[in-house]
GROMACS .gro file of C-alpha atoms in nm:
model
  410
    1MET     CA    1   1.407  -1.334  -1.300
    2MET     CA    2   1.071  -1.482  -1.187
    3THR     CA    3   0.869  -1.537  -0.899
    4ARG     CA    4   0.545  -1.624  -0.740
    5LEU     CA    5   0.451  -1.508  -0.390
    6SER     CA    6   0.341  -1.789  -0.184
    7LEU     CA    7  -0.013  -1.796  -0.103
    8ASP     CA    8   0.050  -1.845   0.281
    9LYS     CA    9   0.101  -1.497   0.358
   10GLU     CA   10   0.202  -1.582   0.721
   11GLN     CA   11   0.529  -1.691   0.561
   12LEU     CA   12   0.598  -1.374   0.364
   13LYS     CA   13   0.882  -1.185   0.515
   14VAL     CA   14   0.820  -0.794   0.555
   15VAL     CA   15   1.124  -0.604   0.658
   16LEU     CA   16   1.068  -0.224   0.793
   17LEU     CA   17   1.373  -0.018   0.874
   18GLU     CA   18   1.456   0.337   1.003
   19GLY     CA   19   1.196   0.321   1.286
   20ILE     CA   20   0.885   0.339   1.037
   21HIS     CA   21   0.583   0.405   1.251
   22PRO     CA   22   0.413   0.089   1.424
   23ASN     CA   23   0.089   0.148   1.255
   24ALA     CA   24   0.276   0.019   0.918
   25SER     CA   25   0.300  -0.305   1.101
   26GLU     CA   26  -0.051  -0.327   1.237
   27ILE     CA   27  -0.190  -0.270   0.862
   28PHE     CA   28   0.015  -0.586   0.731
   29LYS     CA   29  -0.094  -0.771   1.053
   30ARG     CA   30  -0.453  -0.672   0.972
   31GLU     CA   31  -0.416  -0.789   0.627
   32GLY     CA   32  -0.245  -1.158   0.746
   33TYR     CA   33   0.102  -1.072   0.709
   34HIS     CA   34   0.276  -1.186   1.046
   35ASN     CA   35   0.623  -1.248   0.953
   36ILE     CA   36   0.738  -0.861   1.020
   37THR     CA   37   1.102  -0.745   1.108
   38THR     CA   38   1.132  -0.366   1.237
   39LEU     CA   39   1.447  -0.202   1.272
   40SER     CA   40   1.512   0.144   1.437
   41GLY     CA   41   1.794   0.248   1.184
   42SER     CA   42   1.938   0.184   0.839
   43LEU     CA   43   2.181  -0.066   0.750
   44PRO     CA   44   2.554  -0.085   0.594
   45PRO     CA   45   2.502  -0.277   0.243
   46LYS     CA   46   2.664  -0.605   0.381
   47ASP     CA   47   2.412  -0.599   0.668
   48LEU     CA   48   2.113  -0.480   0.453
   49VAL     CA   49   2.182  -0.765   0.208
   50LYS     CA   50   2.171  -1.023   0.484
   51THR     CA   51   1.858  -0.891   0.634
   52LEU     CA   52   1.655  -0.834   0.306
   53LYS     CA   53   1.791  -1.187   0.158
   54ASP     CA   54   1.448  -1.347   0.217
   55ALA     CA   55   1.214  -1.039   0.205
   56ARG     CA   56   0.938  -0.999  -0.001
   57PHE     CA   57   0.861  -0.640   0.082
   58VAL     CA   58   1.096  -0.367   0.252
   59GLY     CA   59   0.995  -0.040   0.395
   60ILE     CA   60   1.257   0.239   0.429
   61ARG     CA   61   1.263   0.608   0.488
   62SER     CA   62   1.546   0.840   0.337
   63ARG     CA   63   1.863   0.698   0.482
   64THR     CA   64   1.852   0.340   0.323
   65GLN     CA   65   2.036   0.311  -0.001
   66LEU     CA   66   1.856   0.032  -0.255
   67THR     CA   67   2.152   0.046  -0.508
   68PRO     CA   68   2.138  -0.179  -0.847
   69GLU     CA   69   2.428  -0.379  -0.667
   70ILE     CA   70   2.193  -0.411  -0.357
   71LEU     CA   71   1.855  -0.522  -0.562
   72ARG     CA   72   2.061  -0.776  -0.764
   73GLN     CA   73   2.120  -0.952  -0.434
   74LEU     CA   74   1.758  -0.969  -0.342
   75PRO     CA   75   1.577  -1.210  -0.593
   76LYS     CA   76   1.314  -1.268  -0.384
   77LEU     CA   77   1.202  -0.881  -0.306
   78ALA     CA   78   0.871  -0.804  -0.510
   79GLY     CA   79   0.773  -0.458  -0.366
   80ILE     CA   80   0.931  -0.139  -0.193
   81GLY     CA   81   0.778   0.105   0.036
   82CYS     CA   82   0.932   0.436   0.069
   83PHE     CA   83   0.761   0.576   0.378
   84CYS     CA   84   0.848   0.927   0.283
   85ILE     CA   85   0.801   1.159  -0.026
   86GLY     CA   86   1.142   1.121  -0.193
   87THR     CA   87   1.245   0.832  -0.375
   88ASN     CA   88   1.617   0.915  -0.509
   89GLN     CA   89   1.759   0.670  -0.214
   90ILE     CA   90   1.654   0.379  -0.465
   91ALA     CA   91   1.768   0.262  -0.823
   92LEU     CA   92   1.425   0.321  -0.949
   93ASP     CA   93   1.522   0.213  -1.319
   94ALA     CA   94   1.686  -0.103  -1.183
   95ALA     CA   95   1.388  -0.208  -0.973
   96GLN     CA   96   1.164  -0.142  -1.241
   97LEU     CA   97   1.377  -0.404  -1.491
   98MET     CA   98   1.342  -0.668  -1.193
   99GLY     CA   99   0.989  -0.612  -1.172
  100ILE     CA  100   0.946  -0.448  -0.841
  101PRO     CA  101   0.713  -0.138  -0.770
  102VAL     CA  102   0.806   0.138  -0.560
  103PHE     CA  103   0.546   0.307  -0.360
  104ASN     CA  104   0.562   0.628  -0.159
  105ALA     CA  105   0.372   0.898   0.045
  106PRO     CA  106   0.366   1.215  -0.149
  107PHE     CA  107   0.112   1.373   0.045
  108SER     CA  108   0.100   1.227   0.402
  109ASN     CA  109   0.337   1.473   0.571
  110THR     CA  110   0.281   1.787   0.347
  111ARG     CA  111   0.103   1.978   0.642
  112SER     CA  112   0.410   1.878   0.894
  113VAL     CA  113   0.679   2.011   0.666
  114ALA     CA  114   0.453   2.330   0.570
  115GLU     CA  115   0.394   2.395   0.939
  116LEU     CA  116   0.780   2.360   1.052
  117VAL     CA  117   0.857   2.610   0.770
  118LEU     CA  118   0.598   2.851   0.875
  119GLY     CA  119   0.737   2.828   1.211
  120GLU     CA  120   1.101   2.870   1.097
  121ILE     CA  121   0.997   3.213   0.921
  122LEU     CA  122   0.843   3.355   1.217
  123LEU     CA  123   1.141   3.262   1.435
  124LEU     CA  124   1.397   3.387   1.197
  125MET     CA  125   1.225   3.708   1.127
  126ARG     CA  126   1.194   3.800   1.487
  127GLY     CA  127   1.552   3.717   1.542
  128ILE     CA  128   1.459   3.446   1.784
  129PRO     CA  129   1.732   3.164   1.724
  130LYS     CA  130   2.027   3.422   1.785
  131GLN     CA  131   1.837   3.579   2.095
  132ASN     CA  132   1.773   3.232   2.233
  133MET     CA  133   2.157   3.145   2.196
  134LEU     CA  134   2.265   3.469   2.373
  135THR     CA  135   2.001   3.396   2.672
  136HIS     CA  136   2.137   3.053   2.693
  137ARG     CA  137   2.476   3.207   2.743
  138GLY     CA  138   2.385   3.440   3.028
  139ILE     CA  139   2.349   3.759   2.776
  140TRP     CA  140   2.058   3.986   2.821
  141ASP     CA  141   2.012   4.181   2.463
  142LYS     CA  142   1.635   4.313   2.460
  143THR     CA  143   1.625   4.481   2.138
  144ALA     CA  144   1.399   4.517   1.876
  145ARG     CA  145   1.717   4.548   1.624
  146ASN     CA  146   1.643   4.304   1.291
  147ALA     CA  147   1.302   4.189   1.443
  148VAL     CA  148   1.029   4.248   1.201
  149GLU     CA  149   0.671   4.123   1.148
  150ALA     CA  150   0.601   3.865   0.877
  151ARG     CA  151   0.295   4.064   0.786
  152GLY     CA  152   0.343   4.269   0.453
  153LYS     CA  153   0.671   4.072   0.398
  154THR     CA  154   0.715   3.868   0.056
  155LEU     CA  155   0.758   3.492   0.074
  156GLY     CA  156   0.926   3.335  -0.229
  157ILE     CA  157   0.831   2.943  -0.277
  158ILE     CA  158   1.060   2.747  -0.513
  159GLY     CA  159   0.864   2.469  -0.610
  160TYR     CA  160   0.486   2.479  -0.604
  161GLY     CA  161   0.370   2.134  -0.519
  162HIS     CA  162   0.179   1.988  -0.229
  163ILE     CA  163   0.399   2.157   0.031
  164GLY     CA  164   0.442   2.472  -0.153
  165THR     CA  165   0.075   2.532  -0.184
  166GLN     CA  166  -0.018   2.471   0.166
  167LEU     CA  167   0.281   2.702   0.268
  168GLY     CA  168   0.147   2.975   0.064
  169VAL     CA  169  -0.208   2.937   0.157
  170MET     CA  170  -0.077   2.937   0.556
  171ALA     CA  171   0.141   3.248   0.490
  172GLU     CA  172  -0.121   3.446   0.341
  173ASN     CA  173  -0.319   3.355   0.641
  174ILE     CA  174  -0.072   3.554   0.845
  175GLY     CA  175  -0.066   3.834   0.589
  176MET     CA  176   0.256   3.751   0.389
  177LYS     CA  177   0.264   3.850   0.007
  178VAL     CA  178   0.341   3.516  -0.161
  179CYS     CA  179   0.501   3.443  -0.523
  180TYR     CA  180   0.646   3.106  -0.644
  181TYR     CA  181   0.857   2.980  -0.912
  182ASP     CA  182   0.829   2.650  -1.057
  183ILE     CA  183   0.925   2.492  -1.410
  184GLN     CA  184   0.565   2.419  -1.502
  185ASN     CA  185   0.273   2.656  -1.496
  186LYS     CA  186   0.077   2.614  -1.201
  187LEU     CA  187  -0.293   2.711  -1.079
  188SER     CA  188  -0.213   2.966  -0.802
  189LEU     CA  189  -0.403   2.929  -0.473
  190GLY     CA  190  -0.548   3.232  -0.308
  191ASN     CA  191  -0.337   3.571  -0.406
  192ALA     CA  192  -0.009   3.416  -0.475
  193THR     CA  193   0.167   3.516  -0.804
  194GLN     CA  194   0.371   3.280  -1.044
  195ILE     CA  195   0.703   3.427  -1.095
  196SER     CA  196   0.856   3.314  -1.449
  197TYR     CA  197   1.224   3.366  -1.363
  198LEU     CA  198   1.412   3.246  -1.056
  199ASN     CA  199   1.645   3.540  -1.022
  200GLN     CA  200   1.323   3.753  -1.021
  201LEU     CA  201   1.186   3.575  -0.735
  202LEU     CA  202   1.508   3.564  -0.534
  203ALA     CA  203   1.520   3.949  -0.595
  204ILE     CA  204   1.221   4.035  -0.455
  205SER     CA  205   1.167   3.789  -0.162
  206ASP     CA  206   1.223   3.872   0.205
  207VAL     CA  207   1.195   3.460   0.256
  208VAL     CA  208   1.271   3.208   0.026
  209SER     CA  209   1.172   2.855   0.094
  210LEU     CA  210   1.274   2.547  -0.131
  211HIS     CA  211   1.039   2.269  -0.191
  212VAL     CA  212   1.172   2.095  -0.517
  213PRO     CA  213   1.273   1.720  -0.574
  214GLU     CA  214   1.635   1.622  -0.598
  215THR     CA  215   1.697   1.576  -0.979
  216GLU     CA  216   1.992   1.716  -1.195
  217LEU     CA  217   1.814   2.036  -1.267
  218THR     CA  218   1.776   2.120  -0.873
  219HIS     CA  219   2.136   2.021  -0.791
  220GLN     CA  220   2.278   2.324  -0.608
  221MET     CA  221   2.030   2.512  -0.777
  222ILE     CA  222   2.087   2.749  -0.480
  223GLY     CA  223   2.472   2.864  -0.506
  224ALA     CA  224   2.693   3.162  -0.473
  225ARG     CA  225   2.547   3.328  -0.762
  226GLU     CA  226   2.185   3.282  -0.667
  227LEU     CA  227   2.244   3.361  -0.294
  228SER     CA  228   2.405   3.700  -0.403
  229ARG     CA  229   2.096   3.778  -0.604
  230MET     CA  230   1.884   3.753  -0.296
  231LYS     CA  231   1.761   4.051  -0.126
  232PRO     CA  232   2.014   4.180   0.169
  233GLY     CA  233   1.914   4.046   0.514
  234SER     CA  234   1.687   3.807   0.332
  235ILE     CA  235   1.638   3.450   0.472
  236LEU     CA  236   1.675   3.078   0.314
  237ILE     CA  237   1.492   2.782   0.417
  238ASN     CA  238   1.561   2.445   0.266
  239ALA     CA  239   1.323   2.171   0.396
  240ALA     CA  240   1.359   1.974   0.042
  241ARG     CA  241   1.661   1.784  -0.037
  242GLY     CA  242   2.025   1.821   0.092
  243HIS     CA  243   2.187   1.880  -0.254
  244VAL     CA  244   1.970   2.169  -0.338
  245VAL     CA  245   2.187   2.408  -0.178
  246ASP     CA  246   2.555   2.475  -0.158
  247ILE     CA  247   2.608   2.467   0.193
  248ASP     CA  248   2.961   2.636   0.171
  249ALA     CA  249   2.826   2.913  -0.056
  250LEU     CA  250   2.535   2.957   0.198
  251ALA     CA  251   2.793   2.994   0.482
  252GLU     CA  252   3.006   3.224   0.324
  253ALA     CA  253   2.679   3.426   0.262
  254LEU     CA  254   2.579   3.433   0.635
  255ARG     CA  255   2.945   3.525   0.721
  256ALA     CA  256   2.920   3.819   0.504
  257GLU     CA  257   2.602   3.900   0.662
  258HIS     CA  258   2.467   3.939   0.303
  259ILE     CA  259   2.193   3.639   0.406
  260GLY     CA  260   2.012   3.758   0.747
  261GLY     CA  261   1.923   3.386   0.846
  262ALA     CA  262   1.844   3.027   0.722
  263ALA     CA  263   1.663   2.722   0.846
  264ILE     CA  264   1.817   2.404   0.721
  265ASP     CA  265   1.637   2.059   0.773
  266VAL     CA  266   1.831   1.863   0.513
  267TYR     CA  267   2.170   1.790   0.434
  268PRO     CA  268   2.407   1.666   0.146
  269GLN     CA  269   2.543   1.395   0.393
  270GLU     CA  270   2.349   1.276   0.680
  271PRO     CA  271   2.405   1.035   0.973
  272LYS     CA  272   2.282   0.697   0.895
  273ALA     CA  273   2.115   0.634   1.258
  274ASN     CA  274   2.043   0.855   1.576
  275GLY     CA  275   2.339   0.943   1.801
  276ASP     CA  276   2.592   0.931   1.492
  277PRO     CA  277   2.803   1.254   1.478
  278PHE     CA  278   2.706   1.539   1.250
  279ASP     CA  279   2.893   1.793   1.140
  280CYS     CA  280   2.815   2.102   0.900
  281PRO     CA  281   2.967   2.448   0.823
  282LEU     CA  282   2.651   2.611   0.928
  283GLN     CA  283   2.686   2.520   1.298
  284GLU     CA  284   2.899   2.822   1.372
  285PHE     CA  285   2.588   3.047   1.306
  286ASP     CA  286   2.362   3.182   1.602
  287ASN     CA  287   2.115   3.294   1.313
  288VAL     CA  288   2.060   2.935   1.154
  289ILE     CA  289   1.798   2.681   1.239
  290LEU     CA  290   1.955   2.334   1.217
  291THR     CA  291   1.692   2.056   1.232
  292PRO     CA  292   1.775   1.660   1.158
  293HIS     CA  293   1.558   1.592   0.858
  294ILE     CA  294   1.247   1.596   1.070
  295GLY     CA  295   1.037   1.786   0.836
  296GLY     CA  296   0.788   1.534   0.818
  297SER     CA  297   0.845   1.407   1.153
  298THR     CA  298   0.515   1.446   1.333
  299GLN     CA  299   0.330   1.162   1.479
  300GLU     CA  300   0.022   1.254   1.279
  301ALA     CA  301   0.253   1.245   0.957
  302GLN     CA  302   0.430   0.931   1.046
  303LYS     CA  303   0.083   0.761   1.127
  304ASN     CA  304  -0.048   0.836   0.783
  305ILE     CA  305   0.269   0.772   0.600
  306GLY     CA  306   0.285   0.408   0.778
  307THR     CA  307  -0.119   0.362   0.681
  308GLU     CA  308  -0.063   0.496   0.324
  309VAL     CA  309   0.258   0.296   0.193
  310ALA     CA  310   0.159  -0.021   0.410
  311GLU     CA  311  -0.208  -0.047   0.242
  312LYS     CA  312  -0.034   0.010  -0.120
  313LEU     CA  313   0.213  -0.258  -0.052
  314THR     CA  314  -0.034  -0.486   0.080
  315ARG     CA  315  -0.303  -0.403  -0.207
  316TYR     CA  316  -0.022  -0.496  -0.453
  317SER     CA  317   0.040  -0.813  -0.300
  318ASP     CA  318  -0.312  -0.927  -0.274
  319ASN     CA  319  -0.475  -0.746  -0.562
  320GLY     CA  320  -0.217  -0.652  -0.799
  321THR     CA  321  -0.298  -0.295  -0.779
  322THR     CA  322  -0.002  -0.036  -0.858
  323LEU     CA  323  -0.177   0.276  -0.838
  324SER     CA  324   0.066   0.555  -0.759
  325ALA     CA  325   0.356   0.326  -0.783
  326VAL     CA  326   0.666   0.569  -0.904
  327ASN     CA  327   0.860   0.351  -1.140
  328PHE     CA  328   0.574   0.106  -1.271
  329PRO     CA  329   0.298   0.094  -1.493
  330GLU     CA  330  -0.019   0.199  -1.292
  331VAL     CA  331  -0.313  -0.050  -1.289
  332THR     CA  332  -0.611   0.001  -1.065
  333LEU     CA  333  -0.800  -0.347  -1.028
  334PRO     CA  334  -1.128  -0.470  -0.903
  335PRO     CA  335  -1.169  -0.740  -0.655
  336HIS     CA  336  -1.110  -1.111  -0.792
  337ASN     CA  337  -1.322  -1.296  -0.576
  338ASP     CA  338  -1.455  -1.562  -0.821
  339ALA     CA  339  -1.153  -1.602  -1.045
  340CYS     CA  340  -0.779  -1.684  -1.081
  341ARG     CA  341  -0.566  -1.389  -1.159
  342LEU     CA  342  -0.248  -1.379  -1.319
  343LEU     CA  343   0.020  -1.118  -1.289
  344HIS     CA  344   0.242  -1.104  -1.576
  345ILE     CA  345   0.575  -0.823  -1.606
  346HIS     CA  346   0.746  -0.822  -1.903
  347HIS     CA  347   0.999  -0.610  -2.100
  348ASN     CA  348   0.792  -0.372  -2.355
  349ARG     CA  349   0.819  -0.536  -2.688
  350PRO     CA  350   0.590  -0.645  -2.940
  351GLY     CA  351   0.414  -1.005  -2.924
  352VAL     CA  352   0.405  -1.058  -2.562
  353LEU     CA  353   0.042  -0.993  -2.510
  354THR     CA  354  -0.032  -1.195  -2.804
  355ALA     CA  355   0.176  -1.477  -2.682
  356MET     CA  356   0.015  -1.472  -2.353
  357ASN     CA  357  -0.339  -1.456  -2.509
  358HIS     CA  358  -0.260  -1.790  -2.707
  359VAL     CA  359  -0.156  -1.979  -2.377
  360PHE     CA  360  -0.502  -1.902  -2.277
  361ALA     CA  361  -0.662  -1.985  -2.608
  362ASP     CA  362  -0.465  -2.312  -2.664
  363SER     CA  363  -0.582  -2.408  -2.322
  364GLY     CA  364  -0.925  -2.345  -2.360
  365ILE     CA  365  -0.935  -2.097  -2.098
  366ASN     CA  366  -1.199  -1.806  -2.092
  367ILE     CA  367  -1.062  -1.478  -2.022
  368ALA     CA  368  -1.289  -1.283  -1.754
  369ALA     CA  369  -1.125  -0.961  -1.752
  370GLN     CA  370  -0.768  -0.850  -1.868
  371TYR     CA  371  -0.573  -0.525  -1.791
  372LEU     CA  372  -0.260  -0.412  -1.951
  373GLN     CA  373  -0.063  -0.087  -1.893
  374THR     CA  374   0.300  -0.024  -2.043
  375ASN     CA  375   0.606   0.254  -2.006
  376ALA     CA  376   0.878   0.276  -2.228
  377ASP     CA  377   1.048  -0.029  -2.066
  378ILE     CA  378   0.822  -0.251  -1.940
  379GLY     CA  379   0.453  -0.397  -1.935
  380TYR     CA  380   0.246  -0.520  -1.668
  381VAL     CA  381  -0.049  -0.730  -1.768
  382VAL     CA  382  -0.320  -0.861  -1.544
  383THR     CA  383  -0.580  -1.126  -1.640
  384ASP     CA  384  -0.853  -1.306  -1.455
  385VAL     CA  385  -0.939  -1.630  -1.583
  386GLU     CA  386  -1.210  -1.897  -1.512
  387THR     CA  387  -0.999  -2.217  -1.419
  388GLU     CA  388  -0.845  -2.460  -1.177
  389ASN     CA  389  -0.551  -2.495  -1.353
  390GLY     CA  390  -0.373  -2.142  -1.252
  391GLU     CA  391  -0.043  -2.302  -1.173
  392GLN     CA  392  -0.002  -2.480  -1.506
  393LEU     CA  393  -0.097  -2.136  -1.665
  394LEU     CA  394   0.145  -1.959  -1.488
  395THR     CA  395   0.427  -2.194  -1.577
  396GLN     CA  396   0.355  -2.128  -1.944
  397LEU     CA  397   0.339  -1.779  -1.902
  398LYS     CA  398   0.685  -1.780  -1.726
  399GLN     CA  399   0.830  -1.920  -2.028
  400ILE     CA  400   0.722  -1.632  -2.259
  401GLU     CA  401   1.015  -1.443  -2.400
  402GLY     CA  402   1.049  -1.155  -2.230
  403THR     CA  403   0.930  -1.238  -1.908
  404ILE     CA  404   1.046  -1.057  -1.603
  405ARG     CA  405   0.846  -1.192  -1.335
  406ALA     CA  406   0.488  -1.376  -1.314
  407ARG     CA  407   0.278  -1.448  -0.992
  408ILE     CA  408  -0.036  -1.617  -0.922
  409LEU     CA  409  -0.342  -1.455  -0.680
  410TYR     CA  410  -0.651  -1.682  -0.621
   0.00000   0.00000   0.00000
């Protein structure tokens, strides 16, 4: 499959789904893209394919599923933006083999998530969720029973990445002891202590907070066995991914009063759009905070995400830069004001770069600059040439065996 992005950016279709912050549209318009469609929710597969049929770029959040079957029906799609942290809703390998880079926003909402978790810790340790529900029902229960200060208690963080580290620093500032478990050795911030074994962290923590990606290793990493190893009366918080916690096992641990409370922001199955029905075994418990996947849903975070991802997509479209693409060789490129820039994506096999340079040599073309990055499956070559016959060169480059797609920038 090969494509060339039109030079007329007015005609390039951009589709932004799931209520992405308006700032993203403003970024595209600022860079000359005005054919923009925005939708407030996600779409079922048939409608999704119909809407994206002519799209060059699509922006999604967590609910839209871009499967290999859907991607194969979108031959014009040139780039995907995840206006969130996670990218598990996209078939990354399939997108890569179609020459479609995927960009996300790994840092823009970390503060918002950390603040939500810290607030939930304080509320749960004071028993506020249950007290709130009782008071709403007209029951006055003024008591200090099961209400404790956060100061001096131990917070165990599972996954010490951008969110986990920020949460740890904030928790230390209110007097909590912080320990963390991560599959990699990490540099501790503040007085945080890395724990070598998950079971050890579970056993010593008054609060356990999850901040891991969704992988085979993290699928239901907190199940009945892990819950049984947590301290009696301790608190579990999951603002990571829905499949990380066995919800039914958590319900049983709460019912048995082994777990003293929980806060859950993500679920194995989530509604496709606002207003759709939601059902969860944890809804029966007054000592559980349930929120609709809003960890990063602050105005500040959504604006920052809109800016970050939209700028990555326009930079790739206009310049060819793939810095921070999650499924693609990363190339950072300078401006190309005085050159014709040719971008070539190909299967990673011997001889492709040689064949490309033969095209330039046989045409008597001088190469002003050339950039190459590869991974196990594909290669990405960007070549700046001094010529007015860029279209002819592009046609020849597309004919090289192993080419996935190629395009030209002036």
